[in-house]
C-alpha cells in the first residue's frame, strides 16, 4: 500500500509529530506539501512558465465550456496518479478539507488528523466549516487527539463511527 502524506510544510519545517508520521508510518509513502492545499513534492517545484501555461490552458478550457481547475488541484491530482497512491493521510483538517474533491474524483480514500488549532479556534472553524463538512462526509477516518476535539468535530457533523 502506498500512502500520500499531505502536510502544509516541507519536512524540515514541519512539527516533530508530523515528521514522526512521515518517518515512522510503516507504508511506502510520498510526502506532498504546499500550504493549506498541499500540491508539491520536495523535488517538484513548478516554474513560472509552467504556472502561466496552466493558466492559459485552463482559461481556454473554460472558454470552450469545460470545467476548469486550480493549479493546486491539477498538481495534487497529477502527483497522486503518477505515484499510484492508494490512500491519502492529511495532517490537519484544513489540508484534508482542501484535498477532498481531488481524492473524490480519483476515488482515493482520505483520512485526516485533527491536531488542535484547526478545530479549537472559532474563527478558523467558521472559515472552514463548509469544507470540514465535506471532509467529514467523504473521509474514511478522522483522527483526534482529545475528547474535546471529538466533541467539536461531532458538533460539525462528523459521525462518531469515523472518529
PDB file of C-alpha atoms in Angstrom:
ATOM      1  CA  UNK A   1       0.000   0.000   0.000  1.00  0.00           C
ATOM      2  CA  UNK A   2       1.242   3.483  -0.863  1.00  0.00           C
ATOM      3  CA  UNK A   3       0.162   6.442   1.236  1.00  0.00           C
ATOM      4  CA  UNK A   4       0.364  10.147   0.403  1.00  0.00           C
ATOM      5  CA  UNK A   5       1.005  12.316   3.444  1.00  0.00           C
ATOM      6  CA  UNK A   6      -0.299  15.852   2.942  1.00  0.00           C
ATOM      7  CA  UNK A   7       1.401  18.443   5.111  1.00  0.00           C
ATOM      8  CA  UNK A   8       1.446  22.245   4.964  1.00  0.00           C
ATOM      9  CA  UNK A   9       5.233  22.483   5.368  1.00  0.00           C
ATOM     10  CA  UNK A  10       8.299  20.746   3.981  1.00  0.00           C
ATOM     11  CA  UNK A  11       9.756  18.013   6.177  1.00  0.00           C
ATOM     12  CA  UNK A  12      12.493  20.191   7.711  1.00  0.00           C
ATOM     13  CA  UNK A  13       9.991  22.871   8.768  1.00  0.00           C
ATOM     14  CA  UNK A  14       7.201  20.519   9.897  1.00  0.00           C
ATOM     15  CA  UNK A  15       6.355  19.903  13.531  1.00  0.00           C
ATOM     16  CA  UNK A  16       8.049  16.913  15.183  1.00  0.00           C
ATOM     17  CA  UNK A  17       4.850  14.855  15.355  1.00  0.00           C
ATOM     18  CA  UNK A  18       4.350  15.309  11.597  1.00  0.00           C
ATOM     19  CA  UNK A  19       7.978  14.358  10.956  1.00  0.00           C
ATOM     20  CA  UNK A  20       7.331  11.221  13.028  1.00  0.00           C
ATOM     21  CA  UNK A  21       4.303  10.335  10.918  1.00  0.00           C
ATOM     22  CA  UNK A  22       6.425  10.749   7.788  1.00  0.00           C
ATOM     23  CA  UNK A  23       9.309   8.625   9.027  1.00  0.00           C
ATOM     24  CA  UNK A  24       7.520   6.065  11.223  1.00  0.00           C
ATOM     25  CA  UNK A  25       4.335   5.039   9.424  1.00  0.00           C
ATOM     26  CA  UNK A  26       5.007   1.521   8.086  1.00  0.00           C
ATOM     27  CA  UNK A  27       3.960   2.209   4.488  1.00  0.00           C
ATOM     28  CA  UNK A  28       5.570   3.204   1.231  1.00  0.00           C
ATOM     29  CA  UNK A  29       4.846   6.924   1.201  1.00  0.00           C
ATOM     30  CA  UNK A  30       5.108  10.150  -0.732  1.00  0.00           C
ATOM     31  CA  UNK A  31       5.091  13.488   1.084  1.00  0.00           C
ATOM     32  CA  UNK A  32       3.212  16.375  -0.507  1.00  0.00           C
ATOM     33  CA  UNK A  33       3.488  19.910   0.898  1.00  0.00           C
ATOM     34  CA  UNK A  34       2.467  23.423  -0.123  1.00  0.00           C
ATOM     35  CA  UNK A  35       0.438  25.297   2.492  1.00  0.00           C
ATOM     36  CA  UNK A  36      -3.244  24.762   3.229  1.00  0.00           C
ATOM     37  CA  UNK A  37      -3.594  22.956  -0.128  1.00  0.00           C
ATOM     38  CA  UNK A  38      -0.574  20.651  -0.410  1.00  0.00           C
ATOM     39  CA  UNK A  39       0.333  20.124  -4.062  1.00  0.00           C
ATOM     40  CA  UNK A  40       4.131  19.980  -4.301  1.00  0.00           C
ATOM     41  CA  UNK A  41       6.792  17.295  -3.949  1.00  0.00           C
ATOM     42  CA  UNK A  42      10.171  18.150  -2.412  1.00  0.00           C
ATOM     43  CA  UNK A  43      11.785  17.811  -5.837  1.00  0.00           C
ATOM     44  CA  UNK A  44       8.894  19.133  -7.925  1.00  0.00           C
ATOM     45  CA  UNK A  45       8.828  22.914  -7.929  1.00  0.00           C
ATOM     46  CA  UNK A  46       6.831  24.315 -10.864  1.00  0.00           C
ATOM     47  CA  UNK A  47       8.345  27.164 -12.833  1.00  0.00           C
ATOM     48  CA  UNK A  48       6.525  30.411 -13.584  1.00  0.00           C
ATOM     49  CA  UNK A  49       6.366  29.270 -17.224  1.00  0.00           C
ATOM     50  CA  UNK A  50       4.522  26.092 -16.180  1.00  0.00           C
ATOM     51  CA  UNK A  51       2.117  28.052 -13.979  1.00  0.00           C
ATOM     52  CA  UNK A  52       1.383  30.567 -16.749  1.00  0.00           C
ATOM     53  CA  UNK A  53       0.934  27.766 -19.298  1.00  0.00           C
ATOM     54  CA  UNK A  54      -1.511  26.054 -16.948  1.00  0.00           C
ATOM     55  CA  UNK A  55      -3.474  29.299 -16.518  1.00  0.00           C
ATOM     56  CA  UNK A  56      -3.693  29.752 -20.286  1.00  0.00           C
ATOM     57  CA  UNK A  57      -4.925  26.192 -20.937  1.00  0.00           C
ATOM     58  CA  UNK A  58      -7.355  26.413 -18.032  1.00  0.00           C
ATOM     59  CA  UNK A  59      -8.725  29.694 -19.432  1.00  0.00           C
ATOM     60  CA  UNK A  60      -9.067  28.053 -22.852  1.00  0.00           C
ATOM     61  CA  UNK A  61     -10.914  25.051 -21.378  1.00  0.00           C
ATOM     62  CA  UNK A  62     -13.362  27.372 -19.612  1.00  0.00           C
ATOM     63  CA  UNK A  63     -13.953  29.311 -22.848  1.00  0.00           C
ATOM     64  CA  UNK A  64     -14.731  26.027 -24.621  1.00  0.00           C
ATOM     65  CA  UNK A  65     -17.237  25.107 -21.919  1.00  0.00           C
ATOM     66  CA  UNK A  66     -15.144  22.597 -19.992  1.00  0.00           C
ATOM     67  CA  UNK A  67     -14.730  22.646 -16.236  1.00  0.00           C
ATOM     68  CA  UNK A  68     -11.530  24.345 -15.100  1.00  0.00           C
ATOM     69  CA  UNK A  69      -9.446  23.541 -12.052  1.00  0.00           C
ATOM     70  CA  UNK A  70      -6.896  25.329  -9.925  1.00  0.00           C
ATOM     71  CA  UNK A  71      -3.192  24.723 -10.306  1.00  0.00           C
ATOM     72  CA  UNK A  72      -3.181  23.119  -6.848  1.00  0.00           C
ATOM     73  CA  UNK A  73      -5.950  20.674  -7.828  1.00  0.00           C
ATOM     74  CA  UNK A  74      -4.175  19.805 -11.075  1.00  0.00           C
ATOM     75  CA  UNK A  75      -0.810  19.341  -9.378  1.00  0.00           C
ATOM     76  CA  UNK A  76      -2.134  17.217  -6.481  1.00  0.00           C
ATOM     77  CA  UNK A  77      -4.136  15.063  -8.884  1.00  0.00           C
ATOM     78  CA  UNK A  78      -1.096  14.538 -11.116  1.00  0.00           C
ATOM     79  CA  UNK A  79       1.104  13.515  -8.173  1.00  0.00           C
ATOM     80  CA  UNK A  80      -1.481  11.093  -6.736  1.00  0.00           C
ATOM     81  CA  UNK A  81      -1.916   9.426 -10.139  1.00  0.00           C
ATOM     82  CA  UNK A  82       1.800   9.333 -11.033  1.00  0.00           C
ATOM     83  CA  UNK A  83       2.739   7.941  -7.627  1.00  0.00           C
ATOM     84  CA  UNK A  84      -0.045   5.299  -7.687  1.00  0.00           C
ATOM     85  CA  UNK A  85      -1.292   6.386  -4.260  1.00  0.00           C
ATOM     86  CA  UNK A  86      -3.766   4.059  -2.534  1.00  0.00           C
ATOM     87  CA  UNK A  87      -4.773   6.305   0.377  1.00  0.00           C
ATOM     88  CA  UNK A  88      -4.274   9.940   1.416  1.00  0.00           C
ATOM     89  CA  UNK A  89      -3.442  10.942   5.012  1.00  0.00           C
ATOM     90  CA  UNK A  90      -3.874  14.664   5.682  1.00  0.00           C
ATOM     91  CA  UNK A  91      -2.083  16.395   8.513  1.00  0.00           C
ATOM     92  CA  UNK A  92      -4.717  18.799   9.849  1.00  0.00           C
ATOM     93  CA  UNK A  93      -8.362  19.036   8.916  1.00  0.00           C
ATOM     94  CA  UNK A  94      -7.691  22.109   6.784  1.00  0.00           C
ATOM     95  CA  UNK A  95      -5.370  20.249   4.401  1.00  0.00           C
ATOM     96  CA  UNK A  96      -7.766  17.307   4.311  1.00  0.00           C
ATOM     97  CA  UNK A  97     -10.711  19.546   3.521  1.00  0.00           C
ATOM     98  CA  UNK A  98      -8.807  21.126   0.631  1.00  0.00           C
ATOM     99  CA  UNK A  99      -7.982  17.721  -0.875  1.00  0.00           C
ATOM    100  CA  UNK A 100     -11.490  16.216  -0.703  1.00  0.00           C
ATOM    101  CA  UNK A 101     -12.566  16.987  -4.256  1.00  0.00           C
ATOM    102  CA  UNK A 102      -9.332  15.679  -5.792  1.00  0.00           C
ATOM    103  CA  UNK A 103      -9.499  12.449  -3.782  1.00  0.00           C
ATOM    104  CA  UNK A 104     -13.171  12.020  -4.599  1.00  0.00           C
ATOM    105  CA  UNK A 105     -12.570  12.454  -8.352  1.00  0.00           C
ATOM    106  CA  UNK A 106      -9.740   9.897  -8.233  1.00  0.00           C
ATOM    107  CA  UNK A 107     -11.700   7.591  -5.896  1.00  0.00           C
ATOM    108  CA  UNK A 108      -8.854   7.547  -3.365  1.00  0.00           C
ATOM    109  CA  UNK A 109      -9.729   7.081   0.322  1.00  0.00           C
ATOM    110  CA  UNK A 110      -8.898  10.059   2.533  1.00  0.00           C
ATOM    111  CA  UNK A 111      -8.102  10.215   6.238  1.00  0.00           C
ATOM    112  CA  UNK A 112      -7.268  13.326   8.262  1.00  0.00           C
ATOM    113  CA  UNK A 113      -5.949  14.073  11.716  1.00  0.00           C
ATOM    114  CA  UNK A 114      -7.110  16.963  13.902  1.00  0.00           C
ATOM    115  CA  UNK A 115      -4.205  18.238  15.919  1.00  0.00           C
ATOM    116  CA  UNK A 116      -5.786  21.191  17.751  1.00  0.00           C
ATOM    117  CA  UNK A 117      -5.528  24.544  16.021  1.00  0.00           C
ATOM    118  CA  UNK A 118      -7.977  23.853  13.212  1.00  0.00           C
ATOM    119  CA  UNK A 119     -10.783  22.667  15.490  1.00  0.00           C
ATOM    120  CA  UNK A 120     -10.166  24.836  18.579  1.00  0.00           C
ATOM    121  CA  UNK A 121     -10.215  28.418  17.275  1.00  0.00           C
ATOM    122  CA  UNK A 122     -13.660  29.781  16.469  1.00  0.00           C
ATOM    123  CA  UNK A 123     -12.574  31.965  13.506  1.00  0.00           C
ATOM    124  CA  UNK A 124     -10.716  29.042  11.893  1.00  0.00           C
ATOM    125  CA  UNK A 125     -13.688  26.709  12.374  1.00  0.00           C
ATOM    126  CA  UNK A 126     -16.076  29.293  10.919  1.00  0.00           C
ATOM    127  CA  UNK A 127     -13.838  29.927   7.892  1.00  0.00           C
ATOM    128  CA  UNK A 128     -13.526  26.209   7.048  1.00  0.00           C
ATOM    129  CA  UNK A 129     -16.857  24.903   8.332  1.00  0.00           C
ATOM    130  CA  UNK A 130     -18.391  24.035   4.940  1.00  0.00           C
ATOM    131  CA  UNK A 131     -15.228  22.325   3.731  1.00  0.00           C
ATOM    132  CA  UNK A 132     -14.968  20.419   7.022  1.00  0.00           C
ATOM    133  CA  UNK A 133     -18.488  19.078   6.465  1.00  0.00           C
ATOM    134  CA  UNK A 134     -17.484  17.801   3.007  1.00  0.00           C
ATOM    135  CA  UNK A 135     -14.369  16.229   4.540  1.00  0.00           C
ATOM    136  CA  UNK A 136     -16.386  14.503   7.267  1.00  0.00           C
ATOM    137  CA  UNK A 137     -18.791  13.174   4.661  1.00  0.00           C
ATOM    138  CA  UNK A 138     -16.091  11.776   2.332  1.00  0.00           C
ATOM    139  CA  UNK A 139     -13.286  10.745   4.689  1.00  0.00           C
ATOM    140  CA  UNK A 140     -12.989   7.145   5.800  1.00  0.00           C
ATOM    141  CA  UNK A 141     -11.498   8.141   9.163  1.00  0.00           C
ATOM    142  CA  UNK A 142     -10.847  11.277  11.203  1.00  0.00           C
ATOM    143  CA  UNK A 143      -8.245  11.010  13.964  1.00  0.00           C
ATOM    144  CA  UNK A 144      -8.326  13.259  17.029  1.00  0.00           C
ATOM    145  CA  UNK A 145      -6.034  13.652  19.999  1.00  0.00           C
ATOM    146  CA  UNK A 146      -8.604  14.596  22.657  1.00  0.00           C
ATOM    147  CA  UNK A 147     -12.215  14.072  23.707  1.00  0.00           C
ATOM    148  CA  UNK A 148     -12.790  17.833  23.406  1.00  0.00           C
ATOM    149  CA  UNK A 149     -11.831  17.717  19.709  1.00  0.00           C
ATOM    150  CA  UNK A 150     -14.070  14.708  19.209  1.00  0.00           C
ATOM    151  CA  UNK A 151     -16.994  16.687  20.644  1.00  0.00           C
ATOM    152  CA  UNK A 152     -16.217  19.690  18.414  1.00  0.00           C
ATOM    153  CA  UNK A 153     -15.947  17.536  15.290  1.00  0.00           C
ATOM    154  CA  UNK A 154     -19.189  15.727  16.042  1.00  0.00           C
ATOM    155  CA  UNK A 155     -20.902  19.104  16.536  1.00  0.00           C
ATOM    156  CA  UNK A 156     -19.854  19.962  12.959  1.00  0.00           C
ATOM    157  CA  UNK A 157     -21.434  16.799  11.607  1.00  0.00           C
ATOM    158  CA  UNK A 158     -18.779  14.098  11.700  1.00  0.00           C
ATOM    159  CA  UNK A 159     -20.236  10.715  12.584  1.00  0.00           C
ATOM    160  CA  UNK A 160     -18.776   9.077  15.673  1.00  0.00           C
ATOM    161  CA  UNK A 161     -18.077   5.905  13.648  1.00  0.00           C
ATOM    162  CA  UNK A 162     -15.491   7.758  11.552  1.00  0.00           C
ATOM    163  CA  UNK A 163     -13.612   9.127  14.562  1.00  0.00           C
TER     164      UNK A 163
END
